[in-house]
PDB file of C-alpha atoms in Angstrom:
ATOM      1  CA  UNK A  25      18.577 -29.007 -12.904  1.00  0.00           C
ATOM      2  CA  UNK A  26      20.826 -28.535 -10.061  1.00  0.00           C
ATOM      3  CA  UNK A  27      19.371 -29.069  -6.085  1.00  0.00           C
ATOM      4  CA  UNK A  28      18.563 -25.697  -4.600  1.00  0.00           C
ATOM      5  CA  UNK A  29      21.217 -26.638  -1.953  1.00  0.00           C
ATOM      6  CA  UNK A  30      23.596 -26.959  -5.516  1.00  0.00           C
ATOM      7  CA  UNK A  31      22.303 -23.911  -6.145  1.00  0.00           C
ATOM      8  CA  UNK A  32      22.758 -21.939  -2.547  1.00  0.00           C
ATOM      9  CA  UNK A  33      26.285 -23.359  -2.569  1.00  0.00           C
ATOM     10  CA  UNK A  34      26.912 -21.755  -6.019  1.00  0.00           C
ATOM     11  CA  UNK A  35      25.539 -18.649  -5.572  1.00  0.00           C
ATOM     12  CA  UNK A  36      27.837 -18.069  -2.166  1.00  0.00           C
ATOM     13  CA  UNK A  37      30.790 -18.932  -4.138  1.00  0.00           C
ATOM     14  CA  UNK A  38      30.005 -16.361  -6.471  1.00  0.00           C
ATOM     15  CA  UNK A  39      29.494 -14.257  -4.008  1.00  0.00           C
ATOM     16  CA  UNK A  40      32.925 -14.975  -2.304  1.00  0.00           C
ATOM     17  CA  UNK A  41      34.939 -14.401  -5.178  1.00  0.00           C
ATOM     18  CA  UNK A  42      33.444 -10.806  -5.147  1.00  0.00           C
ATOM     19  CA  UNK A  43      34.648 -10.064  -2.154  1.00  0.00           C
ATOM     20  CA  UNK A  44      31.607 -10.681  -0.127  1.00  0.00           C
ATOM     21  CA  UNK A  45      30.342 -12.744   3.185  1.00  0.00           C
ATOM     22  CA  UNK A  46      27.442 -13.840   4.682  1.00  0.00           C
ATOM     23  CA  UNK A  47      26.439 -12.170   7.851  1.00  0.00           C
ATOM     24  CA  UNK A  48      23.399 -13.237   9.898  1.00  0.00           C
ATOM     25  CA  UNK A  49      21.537 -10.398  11.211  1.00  0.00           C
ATOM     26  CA  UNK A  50      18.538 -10.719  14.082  1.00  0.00           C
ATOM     27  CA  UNK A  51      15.844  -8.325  14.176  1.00  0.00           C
ATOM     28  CA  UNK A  52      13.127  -8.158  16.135  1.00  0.00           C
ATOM     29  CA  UNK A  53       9.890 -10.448  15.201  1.00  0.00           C
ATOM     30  CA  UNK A  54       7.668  -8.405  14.862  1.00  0.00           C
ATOM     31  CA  UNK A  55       4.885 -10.852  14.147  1.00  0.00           C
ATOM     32  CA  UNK A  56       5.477 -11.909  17.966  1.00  0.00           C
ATOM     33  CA  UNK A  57       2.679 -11.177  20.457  1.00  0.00           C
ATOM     34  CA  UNK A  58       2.469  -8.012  22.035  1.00  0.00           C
ATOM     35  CA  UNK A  59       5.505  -6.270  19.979  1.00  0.00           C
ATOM     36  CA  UNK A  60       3.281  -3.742  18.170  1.00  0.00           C
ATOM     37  CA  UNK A  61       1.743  -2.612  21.693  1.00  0.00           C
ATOM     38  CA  UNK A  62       6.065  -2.293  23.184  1.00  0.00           C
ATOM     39  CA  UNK A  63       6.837  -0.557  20.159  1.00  0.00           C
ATOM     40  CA  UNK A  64       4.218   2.361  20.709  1.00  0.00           C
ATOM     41  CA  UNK A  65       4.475   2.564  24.188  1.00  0.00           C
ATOM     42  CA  UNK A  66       8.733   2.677  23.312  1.00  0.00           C
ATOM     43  CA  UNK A  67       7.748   5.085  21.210  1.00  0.00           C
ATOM     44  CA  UNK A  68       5.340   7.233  23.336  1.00  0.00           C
ATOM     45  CA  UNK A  69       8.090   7.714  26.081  1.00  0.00           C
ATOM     46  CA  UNK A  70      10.407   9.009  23.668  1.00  0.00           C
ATOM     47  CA  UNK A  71       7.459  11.691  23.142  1.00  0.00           C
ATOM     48  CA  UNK A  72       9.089  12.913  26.466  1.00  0.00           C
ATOM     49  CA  UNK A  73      12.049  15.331  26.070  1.00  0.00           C
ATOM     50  CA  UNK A  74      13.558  13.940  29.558  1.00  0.00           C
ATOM     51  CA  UNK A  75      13.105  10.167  28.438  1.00  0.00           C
ATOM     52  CA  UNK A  76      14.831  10.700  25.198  1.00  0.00           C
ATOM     53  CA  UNK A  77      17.820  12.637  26.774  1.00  0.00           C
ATOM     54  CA  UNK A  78      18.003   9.535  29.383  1.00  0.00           C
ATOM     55  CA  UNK A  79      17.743   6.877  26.257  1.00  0.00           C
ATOM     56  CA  UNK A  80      20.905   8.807  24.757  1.00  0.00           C
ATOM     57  CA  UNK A  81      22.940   9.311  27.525  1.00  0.00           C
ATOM     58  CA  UNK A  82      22.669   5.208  28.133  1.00  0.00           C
ATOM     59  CA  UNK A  83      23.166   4.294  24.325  1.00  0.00           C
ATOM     60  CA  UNK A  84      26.553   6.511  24.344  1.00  0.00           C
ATOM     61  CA  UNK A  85      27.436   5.229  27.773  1.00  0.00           C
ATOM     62  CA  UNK A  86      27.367   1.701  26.240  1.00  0.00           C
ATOM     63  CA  UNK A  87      29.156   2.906  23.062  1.00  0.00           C
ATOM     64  CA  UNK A  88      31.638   4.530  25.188  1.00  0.00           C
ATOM     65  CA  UNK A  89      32.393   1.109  26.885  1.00  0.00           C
ATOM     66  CA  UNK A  90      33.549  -0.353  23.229  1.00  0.00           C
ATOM     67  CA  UNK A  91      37.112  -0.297  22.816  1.00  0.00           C
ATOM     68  CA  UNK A  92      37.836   2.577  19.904  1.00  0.00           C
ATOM     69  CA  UNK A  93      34.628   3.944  19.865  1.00  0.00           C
ATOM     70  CA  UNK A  94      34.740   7.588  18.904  1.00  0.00           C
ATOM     71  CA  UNK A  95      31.947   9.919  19.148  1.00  0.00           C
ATOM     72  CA  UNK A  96      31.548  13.131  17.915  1.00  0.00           C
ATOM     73  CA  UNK A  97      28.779  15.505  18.038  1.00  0.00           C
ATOM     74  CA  UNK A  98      27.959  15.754  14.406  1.00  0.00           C
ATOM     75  CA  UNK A  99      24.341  14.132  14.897  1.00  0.00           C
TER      76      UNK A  99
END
């Protein structure tokens, strides 16, 4: 039987010669302390008409700021 590395290392090469590649993605952790109690006060402001016009005007402000970014209004 082959070593899981033997095995990781195959599987990936498969993988390549589909056309794919690995990307690492970070999420939040949500196991870390205090992150469900953020998360519904995050969520409580957004409750707020005002507060969630403010959080999109600063998330397309950023966007903007990245070079060929195109928004459009279809949301």
């Amino acid at each position: 039987m082959a070593s899981s590395a033997k095995r990781v290392a195959n599987h990936r090469a498969r993988m390549r010669e589909q056309g794919l590649r690995p990307v690492q993605i970070w999420v939040p952790d949500t196991s870390r302390p205090g992150f469900a109690e953020e998360t519904r006060a995050w969520v409580e402001s957004l409750k707020d008409k005002a507060a969630e016009d403010a959080l999109d005007e600063a998330m397309e402000a950023e966007m903007a700021a990245i070079e060929g970014w195109v928004w459009t209004e279809d949301r």
